[in-house]
Amino acid sequence: MSEPETREARDAAEGIITCDACPVLCRIRPGRTGACDRYGNVEGVLTRMDPMVIAAHTEAKQGPMVPFLGAGEWKGALLPASEAFVTGIGAGTTYPDYKPAPFIVSSRHRDVDMVTVVTEGIFSYCGLKLKIDTDRFVGPEQAPVRARGEQVRHVTTAEYGSQMLALGGVRHLTGGSKKEGVVTCETMLALCNKGPVELAVEGGATLTVQAGRPPVINGTTEERMRVGCGSATIGIFAKQWQGHADEVIVVDDHITGVLTEHQAGRFLDMKPAGIRVRGRKSTPGRYFQVANPGLGWGGTDIRDPLAIIEKIDPKTAWPGLRLLMVSTTGEDAAYFVLDEKLRPVPAEMPEAIRRAVERIGENCEPALATVMFMAGAGGSLRAGVTENPIRLTRSIKHALVRVTSGGAPVYIWPGGGITYMVDVSAMPDNAFGHVPTPAIVAPIEFTMRLADYRELGGHMGSVRPVESVIERSHPQLTGWRPENPWPLEPG
Ligand code: SF4
């Protein structure tokens, strides 16, 4: 018997199939999976190995959620079609995208015919924004952030009470060494799937971060997010301190507040205390740069709060003056009384002051790490939805199309393209995958009225009723998150 001449013929003879779901084009032997483990050769058929996830929504929105079921326990046929939302998780991909998306599902809601185009997008242009609720210094702005020694991007501008990291992105996925791309992809994937990741900031801290969990900074778990900057803390609590302290200094890396100079103290007719702090005065009672950033009081490098006092004016201050120094979370606090020589002497904190400090802590929210996934869906992925992609972009901008990711609402950036952001905590667990190009695979769904879909040049020949997906695709069922709006509600 002669050998088959072409590779295709040899593959066919050995039962090898080619996966065409991404540019890697794996050749998969019988019973094996491709490089990403998402597709396998099951009895000669290219098969998406993870079950597709359907979210079940109870009719009464506040009613009990359908519990998560394993694939073996699937009772999909019992789920009313009107309560099923087919997510892109496990849906599969089309590559190249001129083919219709894997599932284009019709259903009827409140007497309106709706359609959801369901796919898994393969994103080379994607990144994460990490919001880490802490005042502690994690590293200078623009400092490289590394995972397993590879740069996975950088520290970006801090927000109110939170340090921010930008991770991933096309340059680190594709523009560096192969290892940098792989580590960047794996780091993003772990965070997107709500796993913990260790990061090291050059010239800064080591961090363990996980979506929805308190961040760990240099081995210390952060508990409280600050109540506000030093100035805001004074604005909130000035009235409660009045009569119990003659001066309150709220130590903060960005804006340190001094009560009797501050507008809030003046409003309360508080007597000037003559205590001048270091740093640059911005406006009365508000000082910048009282110390360097660090892991001490209020995100500064200060361990001894008196170090920020530049001078005490003998013409204004007086012996017996009661001074409270406190951080913006209330975690650090010290109480002093000026002696005859106007030197601050540590003293036992009176009960009223102790309660006032506790009140700051009580008003802090729990510190969390938040992971926002951001990607551009304005490329060829659109061709899986419509033959005329610009009409999809316009329809999204005109709010005719609702975009979700694993059923979670996304924010679409204004301007060109379909650049979206989604909070991974609002998505089902393990919603993301990857391919070794490297790129992240994320679920994405486009929901609209069937009439609008026809209008924008949709693949009408590929529309199938949701019942056929529920009954034949062996999906997994997950409960609907009540905080997410129901995408099938006709607008
Ligand atoms: S990496 Fe995965 S999706 Fe890409 S061709 Fe291989 S098996 Fe298919």
XYZ file of C-alpha atoms and ligand atoms in Angstrom:
499
model
C 0.000 0.000 0.000
C 1.467 3.387 -0.934
C 1.959 6.290 1.556
C -0.492 9.234 1.196
C 1.292 11.992 -0.695
C 0.077 15.230 0.883
C 0.103 16.231 4.554
C -3.677 16.587 4.431
C -3.970 13.049 3.170
C -1.536 11.750 5.815
C -3.446 13.634 8.549
C -6.714 12.187 7.323
C -5.234 8.702 7.378
C -4.064 9.181 11.000
C -7.290 10.865 12.110
C -5.544 14.211 12.729
C -7.740 17.264 12.460
C -6.736 20.919 12.193
C -8.229 23.411 14.621
C -9.098 26.594 12.787
C -10.338 28.543 15.817
C -7.229 30.724 16.008
C -4.167 31.517 13.882
C -2.086 28.779 15.559
C -3.975 26.143 13.501
C -3.073 23.196 15.756
C -3.059 19.726 14.208
C -4.757 17.593 16.849
C -4.428 13.822 17.087
C -7.411 11.648 18.077
C -8.197 11.947 21.778
C -5.836 14.910 22.255
C -6.325 18.645 22.692
C -4.647 21.565 20.952
C -2.069 23.942 22.429
C -4.618 25.942 24.422
C -6.628 22.925 25.669
C -9.783 24.687 24.533
C -10.315 22.458 21.512
C -9.853 18.727 21.155
C -10.217 15.912 18.677
C -13.176 13.926 19.982
C -13.840 10.975 17.685
C -12.659 12.924 14.683
C -14.729 16.011 15.465
C -13.187 19.364 16.450
C -14.819 19.962 19.839
C -14.796 22.890 22.259
C -13.739 21.084 25.428
C -15.302 23.356 28.072
C -19.063 23.396 28.357
C -20.828 26.509 27.205
C -22.215 28.520 30.111
C -25.850 29.597 30.182
C -26.957 32.069 32.829
C -30.410 31.455 34.248
C -32.496 34.390 35.331
C -35.488 33.866 37.567
C -38.610 35.723 36.503
C -38.805 37.552 39.824
C -35.472 39.361 39.730
C -34.983 39.279 43.496
C -35.991 35.637 43.690
C -33.681 32.754 44.485
C -30.891 32.206 42.001
C -30.563 28.909 40.207
C -27.632 27.103 41.794
C -24.570 26.286 39.768
C -24.729 22.813 38.345
C -21.991 20.594 37.001
C -22.351 19.521 33.404
C -23.422 16.061 34.530
C -26.343 17.514 36.471
C -27.591 19.556 33.550
C -31.340 19.987 33.478
C -31.393 22.570 30.738
C -34.593 21.315 29.202
C -36.395 22.419 32.366
C -35.178 25.990 32.021
C -37.732 28.259 30.331
C -36.160 29.803 27.232
C -37.220 33.262 28.395
C -34.973 32.896 31.458
C -31.841 31.709 29.649
C -29.001 33.925 28.512
C -26.390 32.201 26.368
C -22.982 33.575 27.362
C -19.853 33.502 25.251
C -18.066 31.343 27.848
C -17.200 28.088 26.095
C -19.024 29.211 22.939
C -15.972 28.887 20.728
C -14.486 31.271 18.237
C -14.546 31.756 14.532
C -11.323 32.457 12.728
C -11.095 34.196 10.359
C -14.127 36.134 11.423
C -15.916 36.413 8.121
C -17.789 33.305 9.235
C -20.871 33.916 11.404
C -20.301 33.831 15.172
C -20.626 30.348 16.740
C -24.063 31.058 18.257
C -26.613 33.539 16.999
C -29.541 32.914 19.284
C -33.091 34.195 19.027
C -35.573 34.412 21.873
C -38.746 36.257 22.721
C -39.029 38.653 25.627
C -42.067 40.713 26.542
C -43.476 39.942 23.078
C -40.364 41.267 21.350
C -38.120 39.056 19.209
C -34.537 39.450 20.420
C -31.252 38.060 19.200
C -27.907 37.548 20.919
C -24.731 37.052 18.919
C -22.441 34.968 21.092
C -18.733 34.393 20.632
C -15.371 34.253 22.320
C -13.149 37.097 21.191
C -9.410 36.531 20.792
C -7.771 39.732 21.986
C -4.183 40.731 21.321
C -5.192 44.302 22.089
C -6.203 43.968 25.696
C -5.016 44.914 29.135
C -6.047 45.275 32.740
C -6.566 48.217 35.010
C -5.933 47.263 38.617
C -7.351 49.465 41.328
C -5.698 48.733 44.646
C -7.396 50.423 47.575
C -4.452 51.633 49.620
C -2.524 54.756 50.475
C 0.664 52.804 50.860
C 3.353 53.557 48.364
C 3.523 50.711 45.849
C 6.090 52.371 43.577
C 6.708 55.533 41.570
C 4.367 56.433 38.718
C 5.569 54.757 35.482
C 7.705 52.213 37.422
C 7.854 48.808 35.707
C 5.682 46.096 37.253
C 7.092 42.573 37.000
C 5.680 39.085 37.306
C 8.159 36.209 37.541
C 10.868 38.688 36.545
C 9.179 39.820 33.320
C 7.802 43.316 32.866
C 4.038 43.135 32.531
C 3.597 46.955 32.386
C 3.686 49.768 34.909
C 2.345 51.809 37.794
C -0.030 54.470 36.560
C -1.614 57.548 38.126
C -3.041 57.026 41.602
C -6.729 57.705 42.098
C -8.603 58.855 45.184
C -7.571 56.405 47.891
C -6.293 53.829 45.418
C -3.045 52.978 43.711
C -3.490 52.036 40.069
C -1.571 49.580 37.900
C -1.894 49.089 34.160
C -1.065 45.487 33.218
C -0.752 43.608 29.943
C -1.423 45.395 26.686
C -0.356 44.722 23.156
C 3.221 45.924 23.559
C 3.989 43.453 26.351
C 2.043 40.638 24.680
C 3.694 41.037 21.286
C 6.486 43.617 21.405
C 9.025 42.028 23.753
C 10.613 38.599 24.111
C 8.562 35.440 23.762
C 8.847 34.879 27.533
C 7.603 38.401 28.269
C 4.553 37.765 26.075
C 3.826 34.411 27.717
C 4.200 35.711 31.280
C 2.104 38.790 30.469
C -0.643 36.578 29.059
C -0.553 34.169 32.011
C -0.605 37.019 34.534
C -3.602 38.627 32.871
C -5.391 35.295 32.558
C -4.932 34.473 36.256
C -6.235 37.898 37.330
C -9.166 37.772 34.892
C -10.139 34.369 36.266
C -10.090 35.860 39.780
C -6.900 34.111 40.858
C -4.092 35.606 42.998
C -0.983 36.995 41.340
C 2.319 38.158 42.806
C 3.785 41.324 41.364
C 6.952 43.272 42.105
C 7.216 46.986 41.413
C 10.669 48.262 40.495
C 11.738 50.617 43.292
C 8.554 49.820 45.175
C 6.574 47.092 46.875
C 5.796 43.456 46.277
C 2.099 42.829 45.948
C -0.310 39.930 45.984
C -3.511 40.939 44.265
C -6.740 39.131 43.455
C -10.032 40.515 42.184
C -12.436 41.296 45.005
C -9.904 40.500 47.772
C -7.825 42.771 50.036
C -4.418 43.499 48.522
C -1.309 42.274 50.314
C 1.504 44.834 50.237
C 4.981 43.731 51.315
C 3.365 40.842 53.190
C 0.814 43.004 55.039
C -2.853 42.614 54.211
C -4.463 45.999 53.645
C -7.714 46.304 55.551
C -8.986 49.841 55.207
C -9.374 52.224 52.317
C -8.793 55.756 53.567
C -11.813 57.863 54.367
C -10.490 60.684 52.151
C -7.379 62.810 51.790
C -6.107 64.673 54.876
C -8.078 67.772 53.970
C -11.292 65.810 53.339
C -10.880 63.957 56.644
C -10.778 67.309 58.413
C -13.839 68.460 56.492
C -15.754 65.355 57.576
C -14.756 65.190 61.252
C -13.894 68.769 62.320
C -17.106 69.234 64.278
C -16.606 65.965 66.157
C -13.093 66.973 67.249
C -14.056 70.433 68.407
C -13.767 70.829 72.172
C -11.682 67.652 72.533
C -8.464 68.729 70.760
C -6.949 72.173 70.129
C -5.248 71.033 66.940
C -5.632 67.996 64.678
C -3.137 67.172 61.950
C -4.219 64.496 59.472
C -1.107 63.002 57.901
C -1.494 62.141 54.221
C 1.004 61.640 51.427
C -0.937 63.891 49.066
C -2.734 66.540 51.131
C -1.999 66.792 54.850
C -4.636 68.750 56.728
C -4.174 71.106 59.711
C -7.496 71.720 61.446
C -7.194 75.244 62.896
C -5.772 76.651 59.630
C -8.249 74.765 57.468
C -11.482 76.361 56.336
C -13.401 73.851 58.469
C -11.545 74.990 61.639
C -12.041 78.634 60.776
C -15.719 78.053 60.190
C -15.897 76.611 63.714
C -14.013 79.663 65.093
C -11.140 77.511 66.295
C -8.196 79.380 67.766
C -4.994 79.163 65.644
C -2.561 76.728 67.287
C 0.686 77.951 65.707
C 1.901 74.483 64.685
C 3.499 74.635 61.223
C 4.003 71.396 59.269
C 6.665 70.771 56.658
C 5.955 70.701 52.942
C 4.441 73.104 50.472
C 1.383 75.034 51.552
C -1.339 74.820 48.934
C -4.224 76.671 50.565
C -4.827 77.392 54.286
C -4.592 74.144 56.269
C -3.687 72.019 53.216
C -0.055 70.956 52.695
C 1.579 68.953 49.902
C 4.781 66.876 50.209
C 5.083 66.812 54.005
C 7.254 63.690 53.609
C 8.223 61.100 51.019
C 5.797 58.411 49.881
C 6.164 55.156 51.803
C 4.550 52.503 53.933
C 4.163 54.626 57.057
C 1.464 57.045 58.226
C -1.052 58.027 55.507
C 1.048 56.637 52.659
C 4.124 58.634 53.716
C 7.442 57.221 54.937
C 6.760 58.738 58.360
C 6.873 56.471 61.421
C 7.196 59.294 63.971
C 4.444 61.830 63.188
C 6.296 64.645 64.981
C 8.862 64.476 62.151
C 6.504 66.483 59.935
C 6.273 69.398 62.385
C 8.537 72.187 61.202
C 8.024 74.630 64.070
C 5.704 75.636 66.862
C 5.184 79.385 67.044
C 5.610 80.568 70.688
C 3.529 83.653 69.955
C 0.496 81.541 69.100
C 0.818 78.112 70.763
C 0.395 77.662 74.524
C 1.390 75.159 77.200
C -1.282 72.508 77.629
C -2.322 72.643 73.941
C -3.910 69.281 73.017
C -2.679 67.920 69.709
C -4.047 64.885 67.844
C -2.087 63.477 64.918
C -3.884 60.832 62.912
C -3.693 59.065 59.543
C -6.455 59.033 56.933
C -7.554 55.520 57.922
C -7.315 56.056 61.687
C -4.893 53.105 61.838
C -2.150 55.403 63.110
C -2.912 57.988 65.780
C -1.008 59.750 68.551
C -2.029 62.312 71.146
C 0.261 64.956 72.628
C 0.037 67.837 75.091
C 2.484 70.771 74.808
C 4.653 71.253 77.923
C 5.894 74.534 79.363
C 8.524 74.789 76.633
C 5.878 74.044 73.987
C 7.328 70.590 73.310
C 4.757 67.932 72.325
C 4.696 65.276 75.050
C 2.905 61.962 74.382
C -0.146 61.647 76.601
C -2.884 59.136 77.176
C -5.627 59.574 74.623
C -8.846 60.830 76.222
C -11.902 58.683 75.631
C -13.569 61.264 73.365
C -10.476 61.429 71.145
C -10.194 57.646 71.035
C -13.804 57.455 69.875
C -13.141 60.142 67.245
C -10.214 58.100 65.886
C -12.353 54.979 65.851
C -14.977 56.916 63.923
C -12.438 57.498 61.125
C -11.824 53.735 60.926
C -15.547 53.046 61.002
C -15.981 55.257 57.938
C -13.315 53.492 55.900
C -14.480 51.008 53.315
C -12.779 47.609 53.114
C -9.680 47.750 50.913
C -10.025 45.604 47.803
C -8.241 44.952 44.543
C -10.450 45.483 41.490
C -9.574 44.058 38.090
C -11.030 45.702 34.996
C -10.452 43.927 31.692
C -10.194 46.262 28.716
C -10.114 45.176 25.081
C -10.819 46.332 21.563
C -13.658 44.469 19.857
C -13.785 46.834 16.905
C -11.772 44.650 14.535
C -12.595 41.558 12.553
C -14.674 40.100 15.384
C -17.477 42.336 14.112
C -17.643 40.367 10.875
C -18.942 37.388 12.863
C -21.925 39.574 13.775
C -22.674 41.365 10.514
C -21.510 41.621 6.939
C -21.248 45.369 7.374
C -19.169 45.868 10.562
C -19.369 49.677 10.749
C -23.113 49.336 11.275
C -22.480 47.242 14.400
C -20.145 49.924 15.758
C -22.750 52.616 15.063
C -25.588 50.544 16.527
C -23.623 50.084 19.748
C -22.959 53.822 19.923
C -26.671 54.475 19.353
C -27.531 52.037 22.160
C -29.424 49.694 19.835
C -27.046 46.880 20.753
C -26.247 45.847 24.328
C -22.748 44.483 24.777
C -22.036 42.081 27.629
C -19.129 39.867 28.612
C -20.222 36.605 30.179
C -23.526 38.392 30.835
C -21.838 41.239 32.759
C -22.446 44.790 31.528
C -19.493 46.467 29.829
C -18.555 50.109 29.511
C -17.930 51.167 25.903
C -15.477 54.017 25.459
C -16.737 56.952 23.431
C -15.000 57.736 20.145
C -14.000 55.236 17.494
C -13.979 51.465 17.707
C -15.565 49.183 20.288
C -13.152 49.571 23.181
C -14.821 48.091 26.222
C -14.113 47.573 29.904
C -15.634 45.010 32.238
C -15.268 44.264 35.935
C -14.159 40.631 36.068
C -15.847 40.227 39.467
C -19.230 40.744 37.776
C -18.564 37.808 35.438
C -18.916 34.072 36.114
C -15.773 32.369 37.423
C -13.158 31.124 34.946
C -14.730 33.014 32.065
C -11.413 33.693 30.294
C -9.008 31.575 28.306
C -5.953 32.142 26.184
C -4.286 31.059 22.978
C -0.535 30.825 22.585
C -0.217 33.572 19.971
C -0.297 34.950 22.873
C -3.709 36.500 23.351
C -6.563 36.464 25.838
C -9.869 34.816 24.971
C -12.880 36.576 26.476
C -16.617 35.977 26.114
C -18.593 38.678 24.361
C -22.263 38.900 23.516
C -24.191 41.426 21.405
C -27.921 41.577 22.164
C -30.508 43.512 20.173
C -33.983 43.333 18.676
C -34.173 40.830 15.848
C -35.516 43.560 13.569
C -32.455 45.718 14.306
C -30.185 42.754 13.637
C -31.734 42.283 10.229
C -31.363 46.008 9.612
C -27.632 46.056 10.377
C -26.906 43.263 7.935
C -26.783 40.371 10.426
C -26.218 36.749 9.472
C -29.935 35.958 9.447
C -29.378 32.507 7.981
C -27.454 31.486 11.118
C -30.070 32.582 13.666
C -31.358 29.669 15.728
C -33.821 29.541 18.612
C -32.427 29.481 22.133
C -34.262 26.214 22.811
C -32.040 24.424 20.299
C -28.922 25.637 22.144
C -30.261 24.746 25.591
C -31.251 21.263 24.576
C -28.397 20.237 22.312
C -25.213 21.922 23.432
C -24.709 20.271 26.872
C -24.162 23.629 28.517
C -23.473 24.415 32.154
C -25.955 26.454 34.066
C -24.990 29.322 36.310
C -27.187 31.640 38.341
C -27.709 35.183 37.150
C -25.987 37.825 39.257
C -28.819 40.034 40.478
C -26.647 43.171 40.310
C -26.224 42.753 36.528
C -28.989 44.175 34.302
C -30.825 41.560 32.248
C -29.545 42.063 28.679
C -32.626 40.603 27.031
C -34.935 43.267 28.397
C -36.159 45.017 25.231
C -35.011 48.653 25.325
S -4.312 27.183 20.159
Fe -6.346 26.416 20.686
S -7.767 27.646 19.466
Fe -5.725 27.929 18.590
S -5.621 26.385 16.966
Fe -4.729 25.455 18.807
S -6.436 24.393 19.797
Fe -7.314 25.778 18.281
